[in-house]
Amino acid sequence: MDFRGASAEAVAALTEELKTVVSASPEAAAKTADTLFEVSQTFRSEAALRRFVTDVSVPTEAKTGLVAEVFGGKVDATGLGVVESAVKRRWTRAGDLSDAVERLSEIAAVRGAGDEANRLADELFAVQQAVQETPELRDALSDPTRTTSDKAALVDDLLGGKALPSTVALTKQALAGTYRTASSALGEYQKVAAAVAGEGTAVVRVAAPLSEADTTRLAAALAQKYGRKVHLNVVVDPAVVGGIKVSIGDDVIDGTVSSRLDGAQRALAG
């Protein structure tokens, strides 16, 4: 989700507001996440409602009054307060409101993990890897003939009692279709989790599992290079052929044997 101009300013302000209102407990954050996601989907499907609450010519009182009428008594009061604050703000595009409220739901879900943010990031990465590497699972979650509730039940069967509630909730949220695929949604959620924790995220590909000492040294080296803590998602990949390959944002640090051989071959060919 890419926000510009007034929308970017609105999202930044709402993110700070959300941080304050969900600080009471992880449980409160989780309830607020559910509300914000439900409202985002309503805004997305109800074009007339979305246009009304983003129309700069409509008085603020009319916007918040309609939001209270539509959602009042049906959703979490804290989440409703955030939505009312959202419709008071200016948006570059009407569709940005739906995206912004959904992004806020993702942030609230991450905060719902409380002190287990690192575990949440690890679980989201593990689920993404499972979806990418298991064609049967990927097809089941993307099958347009299956209902969303059916897919959600599949997620419960796979993760229920094994993963954090926030992981389960975000995995179900990934099925909504806002992002191109469930896998890409899970990737975005990892970035949100890292941002909430004030960290970067790196995918580390190695031929064999890293020792705890190696993991610590690598994390420290990346933190020094990028000026902030970096959460490592380690993938054991036989194709690496020794060494290590690190991807962080648009940067790729390739220290694999195959990369060095490719470089040597190019030098010889030149």
PDB file of C-alpha atoms in Angstrom:
ATOM      1  CA  MET A   1       0.000   0.000   0.000  1.00  0.00           C
ATOM      2  CA  ASP A   2       1.547   3.264  -1.161  1.00  0.00           C
ATOM      3  CA  PHE A   3       0.166   6.485   0.318  1.00  0.00           C
ATOM      4  CA  ARG A   4       1.037   9.939  -0.975  1.00  0.00           C
ATOM      5  CA  GLY A   5       0.356  13.538  -0.027  1.00  0.00           C
ATOM      6  CA  ALA A   6      -2.564  14.047   2.332  1.00  0.00           C
ATOM      7  CA  SER A   7      -3.124  10.290   2.608  1.00  0.00           C
ATOM      8  CA  ALA A   8       0.450   9.696   3.793  1.00  0.00           C
ATOM      9  CA  GLU A   9       0.040  12.404   6.423  1.00  0.00           C
ATOM     10  CA  ALA A  10      -3.278  10.923   7.550  1.00  0.00           C
ATOM     11  CA  VAL A  11      -1.845   7.409   7.869  1.00  0.00           C
ATOM     12  CA  ALA A  12       1.119   8.666   9.891  1.00  0.00           C
ATOM     13  CA  ALA A  13      -1.151  10.543  12.306  1.00  0.00           C
ATOM     14  CA  LEU A  14      -3.602   7.649  12.631  1.00  0.00           C
ATOM     15  CA  THR A  15      -0.761   5.193  13.268  1.00  0.00           C
ATOM     16  CA  GLU A  16       0.375   7.295  16.232  1.00  0.00           C
ATOM     17  CA  GLU A  17      -3.192   7.563  17.479  1.00  0.00           C
ATOM     18  CA  LEU A  18      -3.652   3.802  17.186  1.00  0.00           C
ATOM     19  CA  LYS A  19      -0.440   3.177  19.135  1.00  0.00           C
ATOM     20  CA  THR A  20      -1.894   5.162  22.021  1.00  0.00           C
ATOM     21  CA  VAL A  21      -5.398   3.686  22.085  1.00  0.00           C
ATOM     22  CA  VAL A  22      -4.347   0.015  21.894  1.00  0.00           C
ATOM     23  CA  SER A  23      -1.530   0.270  24.431  1.00  0.00           C
ATOM     24  CA  ALA A  24      -3.737  -1.019  27.273  1.00  0.00           C
ATOM     25  CA  SER A  25      -3.360  -4.699  26.395  1.00  0.00           C
ATOM     26  CA  PRO A  26      -2.681  -7.103  23.520  1.00  0.00           C
ATOM     27  CA  GLU A  27      -6.271  -8.338  23.827  1.00  0.00           C
ATOM     28  CA  ALA A  28      -7.596  -4.828  23.237  1.00  0.00           C
ATOM     29  CA  ALA A  29      -5.324  -4.471  20.213  1.00  0.00           C
ATOM     30  CA  ALA A  30      -6.607  -7.738  18.763  1.00  0.00           C
ATOM     31  CA  LYS A  31     -10.244  -6.628  19.092  1.00  0.00           C
ATOM     32  CA  THR A  32      -9.438  -3.320  17.477  1.00  0.00           C
ATOM     33  CA  ALA A  33      -7.662  -5.138  14.628  1.00  0.00           C
ATOM     34  CA  ASP A  34     -10.795  -7.186  13.924  1.00  0.00           C
ATOM     35  CA  THR A  35     -12.929  -4.054  13.866  1.00  0.00           C
ATOM     36  CA  LEU A  36     -10.625  -2.100  11.589  1.00  0.00           C
ATOM     37  CA  PHE A  37     -10.371  -4.961   9.111  1.00  0.00           C
ATOM     38  CA  GLU A  38     -14.159  -5.422   9.039  1.00  0.00           C
ATOM     39  CA  VAL A  39     -14.678  -1.697   8.463  1.00  0.00           C
ATOM     40  CA  SER A  40     -12.008  -1.576   5.751  1.00  0.00           C
ATOM     41  CA  GLN A  41     -13.793  -4.305   3.823  1.00  0.00           C
ATOM     42  CA  THR A  42     -17.108  -2.492   4.150  1.00  0.00           C
ATOM     43  CA  PHE A  43     -15.564   0.731   2.854  1.00  0.00           C
ATOM     44  CA  ARG A  44     -14.028  -1.225  -0.008  1.00  0.00           C
ATOM     45  CA  SER A  45     -17.307  -2.898  -1.036  1.00  0.00           C
ATOM     46  CA  GLU A  46     -19.659   0.047  -0.442  1.00  0.00           C
ATOM     47  CA  ALA A  47     -18.595   2.706  -2.919  1.00  0.00           C
ATOM     48  CA  ALA A  48     -21.345   5.163  -1.968  1.00  0.00           C
ATOM     49  CA  LEU A  49     -20.372   5.036   1.698  1.00  0.00           C
ATOM     50  CA  ARG A  50     -16.685   5.439   0.844  1.00  0.00           C
ATOM     51  CA  ARG A  51     -17.339   8.434  -1.416  1.00  0.00           C
ATOM     52  CA  PHE A  52     -19.509  10.125   1.209  1.00  0.00           C
ATOM     53  CA  VAL A  53     -17.014   9.870   4.069  1.00  0.00           C
ATOM     54  CA  THR A  54     -14.087  11.060   1.897  1.00  0.00           C
ATOM     55  CA  ASP A  55     -15.942  13.952   0.237  1.00  0.00           C
ATOM     56  CA  VAL A  56     -14.301  17.209   1.375  1.00  0.00           C
ATOM     57  CA  SER A  57     -17.565  19.093   0.855  1.00  0.00           C
ATOM     58  CA  VAL A  58     -19.435  16.963   3.410  1.00  0.00           C
ATOM     59  CA  PRO A  59     -19.348  18.329   7.001  1.00  0.00           C
ATOM     60  CA  THR A  60     -17.257  16.298   9.429  1.00  0.00           C
ATOM     61  CA  GLU A  61     -20.239  15.843  11.742  1.00  0.00           C
ATOM     62  CA  ALA A  62     -22.203  14.215   8.933  1.00  0.00           C
ATOM     63  CA  LYS A  63     -19.352  11.792   8.201  1.00  0.00           C
ATOM     64  CA  THR A  64     -18.823  10.699  11.794  1.00  0.00           C
ATOM     65  CA  GLY A  65     -22.584  10.522  12.321  1.00  0.00           C
ATOM     66  CA  LEU A  66     -23.002   8.130   9.402  1.00  0.00           C
ATOM     67  CA  VAL A  67     -20.088   5.989  10.591  1.00  0.00           C
ATOM     68  CA  ALA A  68     -21.666   5.776  14.044  1.00  0.00           C
ATOM     69  CA  GLU A  69     -25.015   4.874  12.516  1.00  0.00           C
ATOM     70  CA  VAL A  70     -23.588   2.139  10.278  1.00  0.00           C
ATOM     71  CA  PHE A  71     -21.118   0.575  12.712  1.00  0.00           C
ATOM     72  CA  GLY A  72     -22.155   1.702  16.190  1.00  0.00           C
ATOM     73  CA  GLY A  73     -22.985  -1.166  18.561  1.00  0.00           C
ATOM     74  CA  LYS A  74     -21.676  -3.723  16.066  1.00  0.00           C
ATOM     75  CA  VAL A  75     -17.920  -3.292  16.448  1.00  0.00           C
ATOM     76  CA  ASP A  76     -15.287  -2.573  19.088  1.00  0.00           C
ATOM     77  CA  ALA A  77     -15.635   0.973  20.456  1.00  0.00           C
ATOM     78  CA  THR A  78     -11.891   1.671  20.297  1.00  0.00           C
ATOM     79  CA  GLY A  79     -11.719   0.650  16.664  1.00  0.00           C
ATOM     80  CA  LEU A  80     -14.801   2.723  15.884  1.00  0.00           C
ATOM     81  CA  GLY A  81     -13.102   5.748  17.425  1.00  0.00           C
ATOM     82  CA  VAL A  82     -10.116   5.284  15.096  1.00  0.00           C
ATOM     83  CA  VAL A  83     -12.446   5.023  12.098  1.00  0.00           C
ATOM     84  CA  GLU A  84     -14.259   8.208  13.124  1.00  0.00           C
ATOM     85  CA  SER A  85     -10.890   9.932  13.347  1.00  0.00           C
ATOM     86  CA  ALA A  86      -9.993   8.589   9.891  1.00  0.00           C
ATOM     87  CA  VAL A  87     -13.064  10.013   8.170  1.00  0.00           C
ATOM     88  CA  LYS A  88     -12.281  13.453   9.607  1.00  0.00           C
ATOM     89  CA  ARG A  89      -9.046  13.568   7.638  1.00  0.00           C
ATOM     90  CA  ARG A  90      -8.309  14.442   4.018  1.00  0.00           C
ATOM     91  CA  TRP A  91      -7.440  11.684   1.550  1.00  0.00           C
ATOM     92  CA  THR A  92      -5.614  11.981  -1.754  1.00  0.00           C
ATOM     93  CA  ARG A  93      -7.867   9.307  -3.266  1.00  0.00           C
ATOM     94  CA  ALA A  94     -11.161   7.956  -1.916  1.00  0.00           C
ATOM     95  CA  GLY A  95      -9.783   4.419  -2.139  1.00  0.00           C
ATOM     96  CA  ASP A  96      -6.925   5.340   0.184  1.00  0.00           C
ATOM     97  CA  LEU A  97      -9.317   5.321   3.139  1.00  0.00           C
ATOM     98  CA  SER A  98     -10.083   1.597   2.714  1.00  0.00           C
ATOM     99  CA  ASP A  99      -6.396   0.782   2.315  1.00  0.00           C
ATOM    100  CA  ALA A 100      -5.430   2.923   5.296  1.00  0.00           C
ATOM    101  CA  VAL A 101      -7.981   1.370   7.643  1.00  0.00           C
ATOM    102  CA  GLU A 102      -6.816  -2.085   6.545  1.00  0.00           C
ATOM    103  CA  ARG A 103      -3.173  -1.100   7.160  1.00  0.00           C
ATOM    104  CA  LEU A 104      -4.184   0.089  10.633  1.00  0.00           C
ATOM    105  CA  SER A 105      -5.825  -3.306  11.231  1.00  0.00           C
ATOM    106  CA  GLU A 106      -2.512  -4.973  10.363  1.00  0.00           C
ATOM    107  CA  ILE A 107      -0.636  -2.742  12.797  1.00  0.00           C
ATOM    108  CA  ALA A 108      -3.193  -3.445  15.533  1.00  0.00           C
ATOM    109  CA  ALA A 109      -2.909  -7.196  14.907  1.00  0.00           C
ATOM    110  CA  VAL A 110       0.878  -6.966  15.268  1.00  0.00           C
ATOM    111  CA  ARG A 111       0.485  -5.053  18.524  1.00  0.00           C
ATOM    112  CA  GLY A 112      -1.916  -7.799  19.597  1.00  0.00           C
ATOM    113  CA  ALA A 113       1.090 -10.119  19.764  1.00  0.00           C
ATOM    114  CA  GLY A 114       2.414  -8.093  22.691  1.00  0.00           C
ATOM    115  CA  ASP A 115       5.906  -9.157  23.737  1.00  0.00           C
ATOM    116  CA  GLU A 116       5.978 -11.961  21.159  1.00  0.00           C
ATOM    117  CA  ALA A 117       6.552  -9.748  18.127  1.00  0.00           C
ATOM    118  CA  ASN A 118       9.637 -11.713  17.071  1.00  0.00           C
ATOM    119  CA  ARG A 119       7.704 -14.975  17.242  1.00  0.00           C
ATOM    120  CA  LEU A 120       4.944 -13.400  15.154  1.00  0.00           C
ATOM    121  CA  ALA A 121       7.439 -12.346  12.480  1.00  0.00           C
ATOM    122  CA  ASP A 122       8.937 -15.848  12.424  1.00  0.00           C
ATOM    123  CA  GLU A 123       5.515 -17.493  12.149  1.00  0.00           C
ATOM    124  CA  LEU A 124       4.357 -15.195   9.351  1.00  0.00           C
ATOM    125  CA  PHE A 125       7.534 -16.011   7.431  1.00  0.00           C
ATOM    126  CA  ALA A 126       7.050 -19.744   8.047  1.00  0.00           C
ATOM    127  CA  VAL A 127       3.456 -19.601   6.788  1.00  0.00           C
ATOM    128  CA  GLN A 128       4.549 -17.648   3.712  1.00  0.00           C
ATOM    129  CA  GLN A 129       7.225 -20.237   2.970  1.00  0.00           C
ATOM    130  CA  ALA A 130       4.706 -23.060   3.387  1.00  0.00           C
ATOM    131  CA  VAL A 131       2.296 -21.378   0.955  1.00  0.00           C
ATOM    132  CA  GLN A 132       5.057 -20.793  -1.603  1.00  0.00           C
ATOM    133  CA  GLU A 133       6.523 -24.288  -1.362  1.00  0.00           C
ATOM    134  CA  THR A 134       3.326 -26.361  -1.101  1.00  0.00           C
ATOM    135  CA  PRO A 135       1.293 -26.228  -4.329  1.00  0.00           C
ATOM    136  CA  GLU A 136      -1.693 -28.005  -2.748  1.00  0.00           C
ATOM    137  CA  LEU A 137      -1.913 -25.432   0.051  1.00  0.00           C
ATOM    138  CA  ARG A 138      -1.358 -22.515  -2.311  1.00  0.00           C
ATOM    139  CA  ASP A 139      -4.086 -23.756  -4.632  1.00  0.00           C
ATOM    140  CA  ALA A 140      -6.523 -24.360  -1.764  1.00  0.00           C
ATOM    141  CA  LEU A 141      -6.070 -20.836  -0.427  1.00  0.00           C
ATOM    142  CA  SER A 142      -6.383 -19.218  -3.858  1.00  0.00           C
ATOM    143  CA  ASP A 143      -9.214 -21.389  -5.231  1.00  0.00           C
ATOM    144  CA  PRO A 144     -11.992 -18.955  -6.295  1.00  0.00           C
ATOM    145  CA  THR A 145     -14.616 -21.698  -5.953  1.00  0.00           C
ATOM    146  CA  ARG A 146     -13.961 -22.054  -2.212  1.00  0.00           C
ATOM    147  CA  THR A 147     -15.666 -19.635   0.161  1.00  0.00           C
ATOM    148  CA  THR A 148     -13.654 -17.357   2.434  1.00  0.00           C
ATOM    149  CA  SER A 149     -15.103 -19.133   5.471  1.00  0.00           C
ATOM    150  CA  ASP A 150     -13.978 -22.479   4.051  1.00  0.00           C
ATOM    151  CA  LYS A 151     -10.458 -21.141   3.563  1.00  0.00           C
ATOM    152  CA  ALA A 152     -10.492 -19.649   7.070  1.00  0.00           C
ATOM    153  CA  ALA A 153     -11.459 -23.063   8.457  1.00  0.00           C
ATOM    154  CA  LEU A 154      -8.455 -24.531   6.647  1.00  0.00           C
ATOM    155  CA  VAL A 155      -6.220 -21.944   8.318  1.00  0.00           C
ATOM    156  CA  ASP A 156      -7.684 -22.890  11.705  1.00  0.00           C
ATOM    157  CA  ASP A 157      -6.968 -26.556  11.017  1.00  0.00           C
ATOM    158  CA  LEU A 158      -3.363 -25.778  10.074  1.00  0.00           C
ATOM    159  CA  LEU A 159      -2.488 -23.171  12.702  1.00  0.00           C
ATOM    160  CA  GLY A 160      -5.048 -23.396  15.490  1.00  0.00           C
ATOM    161  CA  GLY A 161      -3.368 -24.085  18.835  1.00  0.00           C
ATOM    162  CA  LYS A 162       0.078 -24.018  17.211  1.00  0.00           C
ATOM    163  CA  ALA A 163       0.561 -20.367  16.267  1.00  0.00           C
ATOM    164  CA  LEU A 164      -0.116 -17.035  17.929  1.00  0.00           C
ATOM    165  CA  PRO A 165      -3.678 -15.685  17.601  1.00  0.00           C
ATOM    166  CA  SER A 166      -2.224 -12.719  15.701  1.00  0.00           C
ATOM    167  CA  THR A 167      -0.610 -15.098  13.201  1.00  0.00           C
ATOM    168  CA  VAL A 168      -3.903 -16.908  12.662  1.00  0.00           C
ATOM    169  CA  ALA A 169      -5.817 -13.623  12.303  1.00  0.00           C
ATOM    170  CA  LEU A 170      -3.372 -12.140   9.802  1.00  0.00           C
ATOM    171  CA  THR A 171      -3.221 -15.355   7.775  1.00  0.00           C
ATOM    172  CA  LYS A 172      -7.008 -15.275   7.460  1.00  0.00           C
ATOM    173  CA  GLN A 173      -6.815 -11.590   6.585  1.00  0.00           C
ATOM    174  CA  ALA A 174      -4.390 -12.457   3.779  1.00  0.00           C
ATOM    175  CA  LEU A 175      -7.235 -14.344   2.094  1.00  0.00           C
ATOM    176  CA  ALA A 176      -9.324 -11.197   1.586  1.00  0.00           C
ATOM    177  CA  GLY A 177      -7.827 -10.479  -1.819  1.00  0.00           C
ATOM    178  CA  THR A 178      -6.620  -6.948  -1.122  1.00  0.00           C
ATOM    179  CA  TYR A 179      -3.105  -8.024  -2.057  1.00  0.00           C
ATOM    180  CA  ARG A 180      -2.299  -9.871  -5.268  1.00  0.00           C
ATOM    181  CA  THR A 181      -1.767 -13.195  -3.471  1.00  0.00           C
ATOM    182  CA  ALA A 182      -1.894 -14.536   0.073  1.00  0.00           C
ATOM    183  CA  SER A 183       1.879 -14.941  -0.068  1.00  0.00           C
ATOM    184  CA  SER A 184       2.442 -11.296  -0.981  1.00  0.00           C
ATOM    185  CA  ALA A 185       0.075 -10.251   1.817  1.00  0.00           C
ATOM    186  CA  LEU A 186       2.059 -12.297   4.332  1.00  0.00           C
ATOM    187  CA  GLY A 187       5.232 -10.638   3.069  1.00  0.00           C
ATOM    188  CA  GLU A 188       3.713  -7.203   3.673  1.00  0.00           C
ATOM    189  CA  TYR A 189       2.622  -8.198   7.165  1.00  0.00           C
ATOM    190  CA  GLN A 190       6.221  -9.116   7.971  1.00  0.00           C
ATOM    191  CA  LYS A 191       7.269  -5.599   6.962  1.00  0.00           C
ATOM    192  CA  VAL A 192       4.536  -4.144   9.162  1.00  0.00           C
ATOM    193  CA  ALA A 193       5.691  -6.279  12.092  1.00  0.00           C
ATOM    194  CA  ALA A 194       9.279  -5.119  11.575  1.00  0.00           C
ATOM    195  CA  ALA A 195       8.213  -1.467  11.311  1.00  0.00           C
ATOM    196  CA  VAL A 196       6.204  -1.682  14.542  1.00  0.00           C
ATOM    197  CA  ALA A 197       9.278  -3.139  16.259  1.00  0.00           C
ATOM    198  CA  GLY A 198      11.533  -0.499  14.696  1.00  0.00           C
ATOM    199  CA  GLU A 199      13.482  -3.164  12.831  1.00  0.00           C
ATOM    200  CA  GLY A 200      14.443  -4.092   9.305  1.00  0.00           C
ATOM    201  CA  THR A 201      13.818  -7.533   7.824  1.00  0.00           C
ATOM    202  CA  ALA A 202      16.384  -9.659   6.015  1.00  0.00           C
ATOM    203  CA  VAL A 203      15.947 -12.969   4.197  1.00  0.00           C
ATOM    204  CA  VAL A 204      19.087 -15.039   4.680  1.00  0.00           C
ATOM    205  CA  ARG A 205      19.671 -18.012   2.375  1.00  0.00           C
ATOM    206  CA  VAL A 206      22.247 -20.570   3.465  1.00  0.00           C
ATOM    207  CA  ALA A 207      23.188 -24.094   2.464  1.00  0.00           C
ATOM    208  CA  ALA A 208      23.031 -25.329   6.080  1.00  0.00           C
ATOM    209  CA  PRO A 209      21.428 -23.969   9.277  1.00  0.00           C
ATOM    210  CA  LEU A 210      23.350 -21.162  10.992  1.00  0.00           C
ATOM    211  CA  SER A 211      24.620 -21.671  14.512  1.00  0.00           C
ATOM    212  CA  GLU A 212      23.308 -19.360  17.223  1.00  0.00           C
ATOM    213  CA  ALA A 213      26.678 -17.608  17.337  1.00  0.00           C
ATOM    214  CA  ASP A 214      26.700 -17.075  13.553  1.00  0.00           C
ATOM    215  CA  THR A 215      23.140 -15.752  13.658  1.00  0.00           C
ATOM    216  CA  THR A 216      24.055 -13.289  16.400  1.00  0.00           C
ATOM    217  CA  ARG A 217      27.153 -12.083  14.527  1.00  0.00           C
ATOM    218  CA  LEU A 218      25.234 -11.643  11.279  1.00  0.00           C
ATOM    219  CA  ALA A 219      22.409  -9.732  12.987  1.00  0.00           C
ATOM    220  CA  ALA A 220      24.962  -7.447  14.674  1.00  0.00           C
ATOM    221  CA  ALA A 221      26.800  -6.813  11.393  1.00  0.00           C
ATOM    222  CA  LEU A 222      23.580  -5.938   9.558  1.00  0.00           C
ATOM    223  CA  ALA A 223      22.427  -3.703  12.419  1.00  0.00           C
ATOM    224  CA  GLN A 224      25.713  -1.805  12.206  1.00  0.00           C
ATOM    225  CA  LYS A 225      25.455  -1.486   8.425  1.00  0.00           C
ATOM    226  CA  TYR A 226      21.810  -0.309   8.362  1.00  0.00           C
ATOM    227  CA  GLY A 227      21.675   1.617  11.634  1.00  0.00           C
ATOM    228  CA  ARG A 228      18.873  -0.416  13.238  1.00  0.00           C
ATOM    229  CA  LYS A 229      18.104  -3.913  14.430  1.00  0.00           C
ATOM    230  CA  VAL A 230      17.421  -6.432  11.665  1.00  0.00           C
ATOM    231  CA  HIS A 231      15.147  -9.452  12.056  1.00  0.00           C
ATOM    232  CA  LEU A 232      16.563 -12.470  10.239  1.00  0.00           C
ATOM    233  CA  ASN A 233      14.412 -14.902   8.281  1.00  0.00           C
ATOM    234  CA  VAL A 234      16.727 -17.821   7.553  1.00  0.00           C
ATOM    235  CA  VAL A 235      16.037 -20.164   4.631  1.00  0.00           C
ATOM    236  CA  VAL A 236      18.078 -23.322   4.176  1.00  0.00           C
ATOM    237  CA  ASP A 237      18.466 -23.580   0.406  1.00  0.00           C
ATOM    238  CA  PRO A 238      20.638 -26.329  -1.182  1.00  0.00           C
ATOM    239  CA  ALA A 239      20.948 -24.174  -4.289  1.00  0.00           C
ATOM    240  CA  VAL A 240      23.084 -21.705  -2.355  1.00  0.00           C
ATOM    241  CA  VAL A 241      26.178 -23.956  -2.717  1.00  0.00           C
ATOM    242  CA  GLY A 242      28.072 -22.666   0.304  1.00  0.00           C
ATOM    243  CA  GLY A 243      28.363 -19.166   1.682  1.00  0.00           C
ATOM    244  CA  ILE A 244      25.406 -16.911   2.373  1.00  0.00           C
ATOM    245  CA  LYS A 245      23.002 -14.650   0.491  1.00  0.00           C
ATOM    246  CA  VAL A 246      21.231 -11.809   2.300  1.00  0.00           C
ATOM    247  CA  SER A 247      18.336  -9.798   0.875  1.00  0.00           C
ATOM    248  CA  ILE A 248      17.209  -6.719   2.794  1.00  0.00           C
ATOM    249  CA  GLY A 249      14.892  -4.336   0.997  1.00  0.00           C
ATOM    250  CA  ASP A 250      16.363  -3.717  -2.454  1.00  0.00           C
ATOM    251  CA  ASP A 251      19.858  -4.660  -1.298  1.00  0.00           C
ATOM    252  CA  VAL A 252      21.323  -8.107  -1.987  1.00  0.00           C
ATOM    253  CA  ILE A 253      24.577  -9.236  -0.393  1.00  0.00           C
ATOM    254  CA  ASP A 254      25.630 -12.372  -2.256  1.00  0.00           C
ATOM    255  CA  GLY A 255      28.558 -14.233  -0.733  1.00  0.00           C
ATOM    256  CA  THR A 256      27.708 -17.655  -2.115  1.00  0.00           C
ATOM    257  CA  VAL A 257      30.189 -19.897  -3.887  1.00  0.00           C
ATOM    258  CA  SER A 258      27.971 -19.956  -6.982  1.00  0.00           C
ATOM    259  CA  SER A 259      27.970 -16.157  -7.104  1.00  0.00           C
ATOM    260  CA  ARG A 260      31.760 -16.015  -6.896  1.00  0.00           C
ATOM    261  CA  LEU A 261      32.035 -18.634  -9.660  1.00  0.00           C
ATOM    262  CA  ASP A 262      29.648 -16.636 -11.842  1.00  0.00           C
ATOM    263  CA  GLY A 263      31.784 -13.560 -11.275  1.00  0.00           C
ATOM    264  CA  ALA A 264      34.926 -15.426 -12.213  1.00  0.00           C
ATOM    265  CA  GLN A 265      33.297 -16.782 -15.368  1.00  0.00           C
ATOM    266  CA  ARG A 266      32.197 -13.290 -16.406  1.00  0.00           C
ATOM    267  CA  ALA A 267      35.716 -11.984 -15.811  1.00  0.00           C
ATOM    268  CA  LEU A 268      37.208 -14.766 -17.945  1.00  0.00           C
ATOM    269  CA  ALA A 269      34.654 -14.212 -20.684  1.00  0.00           C
ATOM    270  CA  GLY A 270      35.437 -10.495 -20.716  1.00  0.00           C
TER     271      GLY A 270
END
